[in-house]
Amino acid sequence: MNMRTRTIVLYTTLTVAVVGAGGLAYGAIDSSGSSSTKTATRLVSATVGTVSQTVSATGTVQPATSLDLLTAVKAKAGDKVTAGQVLATIDPAKAQVALQSAQAAQQAAQQKLDQAKNPLTASAQAQATASLGQAQAQLDAANQQRAEAANPADAAKAQTAVNQAQANLDSVKASNDAKAAIDPVAVAQARAALNQAVLNVSDAQKALDATTLTAPSAGTISVVNYSVGQMVGGGGNSASSSSSSSASGSGSGSGSSKAFATLLDLDHMVVKVGFPEADAGKIAAGQPVMVSIDSLTGQRLTGTVSEIDTVSTVVSNVVTYNAIISFDSVPAAVKPGMTANVSVITASKDNVVAVPSAAISTTGGQSTVTVRVNGKDEVRTVETGLKGDGTTEITLGLNQGDQVVMSVGVVSSNSSSSNRNSSTQNRTGTIGGFGGGGGFGGGGGGFVGGAGGRG
């Protein structure tokens, strides 16, 4: 065998040795890769307690009331005010003139209504009475002359006088009655005019009252938009009646709708929160609520659902229903605008046997649990009640104190032989797997000899 042939045989032998070593290593790895799984469990006790079902959402803390006010200035941001406290004033001169004019117009309207209801004045009534008395006296005199007539000619003449006197009396009576007659149309018109005059006086009085702005309720001034000397105009859409009246009372302005100030009721804070339509049907006024504020770590607050909208709010194609949550007690650290997480307790049962919901298996509508009795596990059929957030009520099949087996996950474990293989693999990989290749090289030498024999 020449040198080139020996070299090729030697390379071939080394290659076979390496491949053989790799095969053994793979075999070791493959045998160690087989493993078994086992379910990890722990025991939990069936306990008597409360099972609660909740709906959770995130909302924003805000004052229960927020009123916009419009006028001049006597308060600053941060001031705490009481109900009725003067916050601002404006020049009342124009409002006073307007009130006086409205009052005069009301008096004139009242006089016209009185005249329409009683057309005859006192002097006209006296004149009518005098005219009637005079006509009656003339008739009486004519009757007297007729009675004293001595002959038919005088009697005829006296009768003519009587007829004339009677006609005159009837005419006077008709004239007086006509003057005293009440015209219903005139009365109605006069009454309508008086009603309008009364409203004008009321508006003018409100405008005058609005020149002195008072706090409608106790609270804290959060924003003041005007300073002394600035003009305030109408057109405001403020929440209080005094605010809108002050605009008309000022008589002039820029037409701005900006409010004078914002008054917050910081003693009565609420949480405004939107619930998705899937949960909104479970929310009702009066339900208890657990509240946590992100910035108040560790504090668990309580409250109540005070109201929930009947009309939905759609934001980015998501339908929600806003609810107002009232705090049972508001900590001083709670500020408007803070983020609040609320959990509304929609259903709850006290003093019931309950186990973690994860311990219950349900198949075909039948619920079962695994109970450990005297060290042995047995499957027991149970009847469930209220399903809470983490626990479920057991109405039949378990007693308080029963030990229930609950799965907590699946873990992997290797057999002893696999462990041994793994040890072999580790040793081979660590000590030098290709050393086996050297041993294999002996076989390779034999193979070379064989090759030489073949050569």
Short mmCIF file of C-alpha atoms in Angstrom, two decimals:
data_model
loop_
_atom_site.label_atom_id
_atom_site.label_comp_id
_atom_site.label_asym_id
_atom_site.label_seq_id
_atom_site.Cartn_x
_atom_site.Cartn_y
_atom_site.Cartn_z
CA MET A 1 0.00 0.00 0.00
CA ASN A 2 1.48 3.30 -1.05
CA MET A 3 1.60 6.42 1.12
CA ARG A 4 -1.42 8.03 -0.60
CA THR A 5 -3.51 4.91 -0.02
CA ARG A 6 -2.55 4.85 3.67
CA THR A 7 -3.43 8.51 4.00
CA ILE A 8 -6.87 8.02 2.46
CA VAL A 9 -7.54 5.01 4.65
CA LEU A 10 -6.40 6.94 7.71
CA TYR A 11 -8.70 9.89 6.88
CA THR A 12 -11.55 7.49 6.29
CA THR A 13 -10.91 5.82 9.62
CA LEU A 14 -10.90 9.15 11.44
CA THR A 15 -14.13 10.15 9.73
CA VAL A 16 -15.86 6.94 10.74
CA ALA A 17 -14.57 7.37 14.27
CA VAL A 18 -15.96 10.92 14.52
CA VAL A 19 -19.32 9.88 13.08
CA GLY A 20 -19.46 6.94 15.45
CA ALA A 21 -18.73 9.15 18.43
CA GLY A 22 -21.41 11.57 17.30
CA GLY A 23 -23.87 8.72 16.97
CA LEU A 24 -23.18 7.56 20.49
CA ALA A 25 -23.51 11.09 21.79
CA TYR A 26 -26.83 11.53 19.96
CA GLY A 27 -28.02 8.24 21.33
CA ALA A 28 -27.14 9.39 24.81
CA ILE A 29 -28.94 12.69 24.29
CA ASP A 30 -32.00 11.07 22.72
CA SER A 31 -32.37 8.55 25.51
CA SER A 32 -32.12 11.29 28.10
CA GLY A 33 -34.76 13.43 26.35
CA SER A 34 -37.63 11.11 27.20
CA SER A 35 -39.54 12.53 30.14
CA SER A 36 -42.91 12.18 31.91
CA THR A 37 -45.35 14.86 33.11
CA LYS A 38 -47.10 15.04 36.42
CA THR A 39 -49.89 17.30 37.63
CA ALA A 40 -48.97 19.36 40.67
CA THR A 41 -51.74 19.70 43.23
CA ARG A 42 -52.39 21.26 46.58
CA LEU A 43 -55.09 20.81 49.17
CA VAL A 44 -57.63 23.54 49.89
CA SER A 45 -60.33 23.48 52.52
CA ALA A 46 -64.01 24.01 51.85
CA THR A 47 -64.71 27.10 53.94
CA VAL A 48 -67.77 29.06 55.01
CA GLY A 49 -67.55 32.64 53.87
CA THR A 50 -68.76 35.16 51.33
CA VAL A 51 -68.89 34.60 47.58
CA SER A 52 -68.98 37.85 45.58
CA GLN A 53 -69.35 38.60 41.91
CA THR A 54 -67.96 41.95 40.78
CA VAL A 55 -67.68 44.14 37.69
CA SER A 56 -64.54 46.28 37.46
CA ALA A 57 -63.74 49.44 35.52
CA THR A 58 -61.56 52.55 35.69
CA GLY A 59 -62.93 56.08 36.05
CA THR A 60 -62.01 59.60 37.10
CA VAL A 61 -62.57 61.34 40.43
CA GLN A 62 -64.54 64.58 40.14
CA PRO A 63 -66.52 66.92 42.42
CA ALA A 64 -70.18 66.10 42.91
CA THR A 65 -71.10 69.61 41.73
CA SER A 66 -69.34 72.17 39.58
CA LEU A 67 -71.06 75.53 39.03
CA ASP A 68 -70.01 78.25 36.60
CA LEU A 69 -70.50 81.82 37.81
CA LEU A 70 -70.41 85.08 35.86
CA THR A 71 -69.77 88.67 37.14
CA ALA A 72 -66.93 90.89 38.54
CA VAL A 73 -64.49 89.95 41.48
CA LYS A 74 -64.27 89.39 45.26
CA ALA A 75 -62.73 85.92 45.41
CA LYS A 76 -59.59 84.15 44.24
CA ALA A 77 -58.68 80.63 43.28
CA GLY A 78 -58.29 78.36 46.29
CA ASP A 79 -60.71 80.28 48.51
CA LYS A 80 -63.14 78.20 50.51
CA VAL A 81 -66.54 79.86 50.54
CA THR A 82 -69.84 79.30 52.32
CA ALA A 83 -73.31 79.40 50.85
CA GLY A 84 -74.43 83.00 50.37
CA GLN A 85 -70.94 84.49 50.65
CA VAL A 86 -70.39 87.48 48.34
CA LEU A 87 -67.98 86.59 45.55
CA ALA A 88 -68.19 89.63 43.28
CA THR A 89 -70.10 92.82 42.49
CA ILE A 90 -70.71 95.03 39.45
CA ASP A 91 -72.08 98.60 39.08
CA PRO A 92 -75.82 98.37 39.89
CA ALA A 93 -76.84 101.78 38.46
CA LYS A 94 -78.27 100.54 35.16
CA ALA A 95 -80.04 97.66 36.84
CA GLN A 96 -81.63 100.01 39.38
CA VAL A 97 -82.95 102.32 36.61
CA ALA A 98 -84.31 99.33 34.72
CA LEU A 99 -86.11 98.11 37.84
CA GLN A 100 -87.69 101.50 38.52
CA SER A 101 -88.92 101.76 34.94
CA ALA A 102 -90.42 98.27 35.09
CA GLN A 103 -92.16 99.06 38.38
CA ALA A 104 -93.72 102.24 36.91
CA ALA A 105 -94.96 100.29 33.91
CA GLN A 106 -96.51 97.74 36.24
CA GLN A 107 -98.38 100.44 38.12
CA ALA A 108 -99.75 101.90 34.87
CA ALA A 109 -100.85 98.46 33.73
CA GLN A 110 -102.61 97.89 37.06
CA GLN A 111 -104.50 101.16 36.68
CA LYS A 112 -105.63 100.22 33.18
CA LEU A 113 -106.91 96.87 34.41
CA ASP A 114 -108.80 98.55 37.26
CA GLN A 115 -110.33 100.99 34.77
CA ALA A 116 -111.32 98.17 32.44
CA LYS A 117 -113.00 96.34 35.30
CA ASN A 118 -114.65 99.57 36.61
CA PRO A 119 -115.22 101.88 33.61
CA LEU A 120 -116.93 104.69 35.64
CA THR A 121 -114.63 106.84 37.68
CA ALA A 122 -115.83 108.39 40.91
CA SER A 123 -116.55 111.74 39.26
CA ALA A 124 -118.30 110.06 36.32
CA GLN A 125 -120.37 108.02 38.74
CA ALA A 126 -121.36 111.17 40.65
CA GLN A 127 -122.30 112.92 37.41
CA ALA A 128 -124.38 109.95 36.31
CA THR A 129 -126.16 109.86 39.64
CA ALA A 130 -126.91 113.60 39.45
CA SER A 131 -128.26 113.31 35.88
CA LEU A 132 -130.48 110.44 36.88
CA GLY A 133 -131.80 112.36 39.89
CA GLN A 134 -132.54 115.41 37.77
CA ALA A 135 -134.45 113.37 35.17
CA GLN A 136 -136.40 111.68 37.92
CA ALA A 137 -137.29 115.05 39.45
CA GLN A 138 -138.55 116.31 36.08
CA LEU A 139 -140.76 113.24 35.74
CA ASP A 140 -142.13 113.72 39.22
CA ALA A 141 -142.99 117.38 38.49
CA ALA A 142 -144.74 116.45 35.25
CA ASN A 143 -146.82 113.86 37.04
CA GLN A 144 -147.75 116.45 39.65
CA GLN A 145 -148.92 118.92 36.98
CA ARG A 146 -151.00 116.26 35.32
CA ALA A 147 -152.69 115.43 38.58
CA GLU A 148 -153.53 119.09 39.16
CA ALA A 149 -154.91 119.73 35.66
CA ALA A 150 -158.38 121.51 35.89
CA ASN A 151 -159.62 120.73 32.40
CA PRO A 152 -158.99 118.29 29.63
CA ALA A 153 -156.75 120.72 27.74
CA ASP A 154 -154.42 121.17 30.74
CA ALA A 155 -154.50 117.45 31.39
CA ALA A 156 -153.40 116.72 27.81
CA LYS A 157 -150.62 119.27 28.05
CA ALA A 158 -149.44 117.78 31.36
CA GLN A 159 -149.48 114.29 29.90
CA THR A 160 -147.19 115.39 27.11
CA ALA A 161 -144.80 116.76 29.71
CA VAL A 162 -144.93 113.46 31.61
CA ASN A 163 -144.10 111.48 28.46
CA GLN A 164 -141.13 113.71 27.69
CA ALA A 165 -139.84 113.47 31.26
CA GLN A 166 -140.15 109.67 31.21
CA ALA A 167 -138.28 109.43 27.90
CA ASN A 168 -135.52 111.65 29.28
CA LEU A 169 -135.22 109.47 32.39
CA ASP A 170 -134.97 106.31 30.28
CA SER A 171 -132.30 107.91 28.14
CA VAL A 172 -130.25 108.94 31.17
CA LYS A 173 -130.48 105.42 32.60
CA ALA A 174 -129.41 103.84 29.30
CA SER A 175 -126.50 106.25 29.03
CA ASN A 176 -125.33 105.50 32.57
CA ASP A 177 -125.64 101.75 32.02
CA ALA A 178 -123.61 101.99 28.83
CA LYS A 179 -120.89 103.92 30.58
CA ALA A 180 -120.80 101.36 33.43
CA ALA A 181 -120.75 98.28 31.17
CA ILE A 182 -117.55 96.12 31.42
CA ASP A 183 -115.86 95.20 28.12
CA PRO A 184 -114.45 91.65 28.52
CA VAL A 185 -112.00 92.14 25.65
CA ALA A 186 -110.62 95.29 27.23
CA VAL A 187 -110.30 93.52 30.58
CA ALA A 188 -108.41 90.59 29.00
CA GLN A 189 -106.02 92.90 27.20
CA ALA A 190 -105.38 94.91 30.34
CA ARG A 191 -104.78 91.76 32.38
CA ALA A 192 -102.27 90.42 29.82
CA ALA A 193 -100.45 93.73 29.84
CA LEU A 194 -100.28 93.63 33.62
CA ASN A 195 -98.90 90.07 33.63
CA GLN A 196 -96.16 91.09 31.25
CA ALA A 197 -95.36 94.09 33.39
CA VAL A 198 -95.05 91.85 36.45
CA LEU A 199 -92.59 89.58 34.59
CA ASN A 200 -90.56 92.59 33.53
CA VAL A 201 -90.31 93.71 37.13
CA SER A 202 -89.20 90.23 38.19
CA ASP A 203 -86.50 90.13 35.52
CA ALA A 204 -85.32 93.60 36.45
CA GLN A 205 -85.15 92.61 40.11
CA LYS A 206 -83.11 89.51 39.28
CA ALA A 207 -80.76 91.62 37.21
CA LEU A 208 -80.27 93.97 40.13
CA ASP A 209 -79.75 91.07 42.55
CA ALA A 210 -77.21 89.60 40.13
CA THR A 211 -74.96 92.62 40.47
CA THR A 212 -73.95 91.04 43.78
CA LEU A 213 -72.81 87.50 43.14
CA THR A 214 -73.05 85.07 46.04
CA ALA A 215 -71.96 81.46 46.30
CA PRO A 216 -74.96 79.18 45.67
CA SER A 217 -73.41 76.53 47.90
CA ALA A 218 -70.36 75.89 50.02
CA GLY A 219 -67.25 74.87 48.14
CA THR A 220 -63.83 75.84 46.87
CA ILE A 221 -63.12 78.35 44.10
CA SER A 222 -60.91 76.52 41.60
CA VAL A 223 -60.67 79.10 38.81
CA VAL A 224 -61.30 82.87 38.62
CA ASN A 225 -61.43 84.23 35.07
CA TYR A 226 -61.92 87.96 35.77
CA SER A 227 -60.26 90.71 37.75
CA VAL A 228 -61.47 94.05 39.08
CA GLY A 229 -62.20 96.54 36.30
CA GLN A 230 -62.83 93.97 33.55
CA MET A 231 -66.08 94.12 31.64
CA VAL A 232 -68.38 91.12 31.87
CA GLY A 233 -70.83 90.34 29.09
CA GLY A 234 -73.97 88.32 28.47
CA GLY A 235 -74.36 85.08 26.60
CA GLY A 236 -73.07 82.88 29.38
CA ASN A 237 -74.43 79.39 29.83
CA SER A 238 -73.77 79.15 33.55
CA ALA A 239 -75.45 76.63 35.77
CA SER A 240 -76.85 79.05 38.34
CA SER A 241 -79.71 81.45 37.74
CA SER A 242 -77.78 84.31 39.30
CA SER A 243 -75.05 83.86 36.71
CA SER A 244 -77.30 84.28 33.68
CA SER A 245 -79.10 87.18 35.32
CA SER A 246 -75.89 89.04 35.96
CA ALA A 247 -75.24 89.17 32.24
CA SER A 248 -78.45 91.11 31.59
CA GLY A 249 -77.86 93.24 34.66
CA SER A 250 -74.49 94.44 33.43
CA GLY A 251 -76.14 96.01 30.42
CA SER A 252 -72.97 95.85 28.34
CA GLY A 253 -70.02 93.64 27.66
CA SER A 254 -68.04 91.73 25.14
CA GLY A 255 -70.59 88.94 24.66
CA SER A 256 -68.16 86.42 26.11
CA SER A 257 -69.58 83.18 27.50
CA LYS A 258 -66.59 82.66 29.79
CA ALA A 259 -67.66 82.18 33.40
CA PHE A 260 -66.44 84.37 36.22
CA ALA A 261 -65.30 81.40 38.30
CA THR A 262 -65.75 77.69 38.90
CA LEU A 263 -66.97 76.53 42.29
CA LEU A 264 -66.16 72.94 43.28
CA ASP A 265 -67.72 70.93 46.07
CA LEU A 266 -64.57 69.13 47.24
CA ASP A 267 -66.31 67.73 50.31
CA HIS A 268 -68.51 65.52 48.16
CA MET A 269 -66.38 63.78 45.52
CA VAL A 270 -67.64 61.13 43.13
CA VAL A 271 -66.14 58.83 40.51
CA LYS A 272 -67.43 58.97 36.96
CA VAL A 273 -66.81 55.65 35.27
CA GLY A 274 -67.95 54.04 32.03
CA PHE A 275 -68.99 50.38 31.92
CA PRO A 276 -69.06 48.40 28.66
CA GLU A 277 -72.49 47.37 27.47
CA ALA A 278 -71.78 43.73 28.38
CA ASP A 279 -71.49 44.72 32.06
CA ALA A 280 -73.82 47.73 32.21
CA GLY A 281 -76.91 45.55 32.61
CA LYS A 282 -75.50 44.21 35.88
CA ILE A 283 -75.02 47.68 37.40
CA ALA A 284 -77.81 49.26 39.46
CA ALA A 285 -78.10 52.17 41.86
CA GLY A 286 -77.41 51.23 45.46
CA GLN A 287 -74.85 48.50 44.77
CA PRO A 288 -71.73 48.58 47.00
CA VAL A 289 -68.43 49.50 45.40
CA MET A 290 -64.76 49.00 46.27
CA VAL A 291 -62.56 51.89 45.09
CA SER A 292 -58.80 52.18 44.81
CA ILE A 293 -56.95 55.35 43.78
CA ASP A 294 -53.74 54.80 41.83
CA SER A 295 -51.93 57.58 43.69
CA LEU A 296 -53.11 56.44 47.14
CA THR A 297 -51.29 53.13 47.44
CA GLY A 298 -52.73 50.69 49.93
CA GLN A 299 -55.95 52.58 50.63
CA ARG A 300 -59.16 50.68 49.92
CA LEU A 301 -62.16 52.99 49.80
CA THR A 302 -65.83 52.11 49.70
CA GLY A 303 -68.76 53.70 47.98
CA THR A 304 -72.12 53.16 46.33
CA VAL A 305 -73.48 53.37 42.80
CA SER A 306 -75.63 56.49 42.92
CA GLU A 307 -76.76 56.53 39.29
CA ILE A 308 -76.14 55.00 35.88
CA ASP A 309 -77.03 56.49 32.51
CA THR A 310 -79.93 55.07 30.54
CA VAL A 311 -78.45 56.46 27.32
CA SER A 312 -75.16 55.08 26.03
CA THR A 313 -72.00 57.01 25.22
CA VAL A 314 -70.06 55.94 22.12
CA VAL A 315 -66.34 56.67 22.01
CA SER A 316 -64.22 55.22 19.18
CA ASN A 317 -67.09 52.85 18.30
CA VAL A 318 -67.11 51.47 21.85
CA VAL A 319 -70.48 51.62 23.61
CA THR A 320 -70.32 52.45 27.31
CA TYR A 321 -72.75 53.57 30.00
CA ASN A 322 -71.49 56.15 32.47
CA ALA A 323 -72.15 55.67 36.16
CA ILE A 324 -71.59 57.90 39.17
CA ILE A 325 -69.99 56.32 42.24
CA SER A 326 -70.38 58.15 45.55
CA PHE A 327 -67.72 57.71 48.23
CA ASP A 328 -68.80 56.67 51.71
CA SER A 329 -65.98 58.84 53.06
CA VAL A 330 -63.61 61.03 51.05
CA PRO A 331 -59.97 61.18 52.25
CA ALA A 332 -58.40 64.62 52.18
CA ALA A 333 -55.78 63.38 49.72
CA VAL A 334 -58.35 62.67 46.99
CA LYS A 335 -58.21 65.34 44.29
CA PRO A 336 -60.31 65.98 41.18
CA GLY A 337 -58.94 64.24 38.10
CA MET A 338 -57.33 61.30 39.90
CA THR A 339 -57.70 57.86 38.32
CA ALA A 340 -59.89 55.49 40.31
CA ASN A 341 -60.35 51.74 39.86
CA VAL A 342 -63.80 50.56 40.91
CA SER A 343 -65.21 47.10 41.52
CA VAL A 344 -68.98 46.97 41.79
CA ILE A 345 -70.30 44.04 43.80
CA THR A 346 -73.17 42.88 41.59
CA ALA A 347 -73.98 39.71 43.57
CA SER A 348 -72.92 38.34 46.93
CA LYS A 349 -73.81 35.57 49.37
CA ASP A 350 -72.66 35.31 52.97
CA ASN A 351 -72.09 32.24 55.16
CA VAL A 352 -71.96 29.72 52.31
CA VAL A 353 -69.61 26.77 51.73
CA ALA A 354 -67.19 27.73 48.98
CA VAL A 355 -64.07 26.43 47.26
CA PRO A 356 -61.77 27.95 44.65
CA SER A 357 -63.43 27.83 41.24
CA ALA A 358 -60.32 26.14 39.81
CA ALA A 359 -60.96 23.09 42.00
CA ILE A 360 -64.27 22.35 40.25
CA SER A 361 -64.51 20.32 37.04
CA THR A 362 -67.68 20.55 34.96
CA THR A 363 -68.52 18.09 32.19
CA GLY A 364 -71.89 17.75 30.54
CA GLY A 365 -73.47 20.06 33.04
CA GLN A 366 -72.27 17.98 36.01
CA SER A 367 -69.77 19.48 38.45
CA THR A 368 -67.31 17.40 40.45
CA VAL A 369 -64.45 17.95 42.88
CA THR A 370 -61.71 15.64 44.10
CA VAL A 371 -61.79 15.20 47.86
CA ARG A 372 -58.96 13.65 49.87
CA VAL A 373 -60.32 11.34 52.57
CA ASN A 374 -57.92 9.44 54.82
CA GLY A 375 -55.09 9.95 52.36
CA LYS A 376 -57.08 8.73 49.36
CA ASP A 377 -58.60 10.85 46.61
CA GLU A 378 -62.23 10.38 45.61
CA VAL A 379 -64.28 12.23 42.99
CA ARG A 380 -67.46 13.71 44.41
CA THR A 381 -70.41 15.24 42.55
CA VAL A 382 -71.41 18.67 43.83
CA GLU A 383 -74.05 21.27 43.13
CA THR A 384 -72.87 24.85 42.68
CA GLY A 385 -74.52 28.17 43.39
CA LEU A 386 -73.14 31.66 42.92
CA LYS A 387 -69.89 31.80 40.98
CA GLY A 388 -67.75 34.61 42.31
CA ASP A 389 -64.57 36.15 41.00
CA GLY A 390 -62.31 33.50 42.56
CA THR A 391 -64.55 31.14 44.50
CA THR A 392 -67.78 29.26 43.85
CA GLU A 393 -70.60 28.46 46.25
CA ILE A 394 -71.19 24.74 46.89
CA THR A 395 -74.82 24.11 47.75
CA LEU A 396 -74.62 20.30 47.99
CA GLY A 397 -71.85 17.71 48.17
CA LEU A 398 -69.27 19.34 50.46
CA ASN A 399 -69.07 20.27 54.09
CA GLN A 400 -66.98 22.87 55.78
CA GLY A 401 -63.45 21.56 56.33
CA ASP A 402 -63.46 18.96 53.53
CA GLN A 403 -60.02 18.78 51.89
CA VAL A 404 -60.35 19.41 48.16
CA VAL A 405 -57.52 18.59 45.74
CA MET A 406 -56.84 21.47 43.33
CA SER A 407 -54.48 21.39 40.38
CA VAL A 408 -51.85 24.13 40.37
CA GLY A 409 -50.16 23.23 37.06
CA VAL A 410 -48.15 20.57 35.25
CA VAL A 411 -44.45 19.83 35.86
CA SER A 412 -42.01 17.60 33.91
CA SER A 413 -39.85 14.87 35.49
CA ASN A 414 -37.24 12.38 33.99
CA SER A 415 -37.00 8.65 34.80
CA SER A 416 -34.01 7.30 36.70
CA SER A 417 -32.63 5.68 33.55
CA SER A 418 -32.97 8.94 31.74
CA ASN A 419 -31.13 10.63 34.55
CA ARG A 420 -28.34 8.09 34.22
CA ASN A 421 -28.20 8.63 30.49
CA SER A 422 -28.11 12.31 31.12
CA SER A 423 -25.18 11.80 33.46
CA THR A 424 -23.37 9.77 30.83
CA GLN A 425 -24.09 12.47 28.29
CA ASN A 426 -22.73 15.07 30.63
CA ARG A 427 -19.62 13.13 31.31
CA THR A 428 -19.06 12.44 27.63
CA GLY A 429 -19.55 16.04 26.73
CA THR A 430 -17.40 17.31 29.57
CA ILE A 431 -14.51 14.83 29.72
CA GLY A 432 -14.08 14.71 25.96
CA GLY A 433 -16.42 12.77 23.73
CA PHE A 434 -13.91 12.55 20.99
CA GLY A 435 -11.69 10.49 23.34
CA GLY A 436 -14.14 7.75 22.50
CA GLY A 437 -13.25 8.54 18.97
CA GLY A 438 -9.66 7.70 19.89
CA GLY A 439 -10.82 4.38 21.25
CA PHE A 440 -12.77 4.00 18.10
CA GLY A 441 -9.56 4.73 16.34
CA GLY A 442 -8.34 1.34 17.52
CA GLY A 443 -11.19 -0.15 15.66
CA GLY A 444 -10.22 2.17 12.90
CA GLY A 445 -6.74 0.67 12.98
CA GLY A 446 -8.30 -2.76 12.63
CA PHE A 447 -10.35 -1.39 9.80
CA VAL A 448 -7.20 -0.03 8.27
CA GLY A 449 -5.57 -3.42 8.62
CA GLY A 450 -8.59 -4.89 6.93
CA ALA A 451 -8.26 -2.30 4.28
CA GLY A 452 -4.64 -3.25 3.98
CA GLY A 453 -5.68 -6.89 3.68
CA ARG A 454 -8.14 -5.83 0.98
CA GLY A 455 -5.45 -3.74 -0.62
#
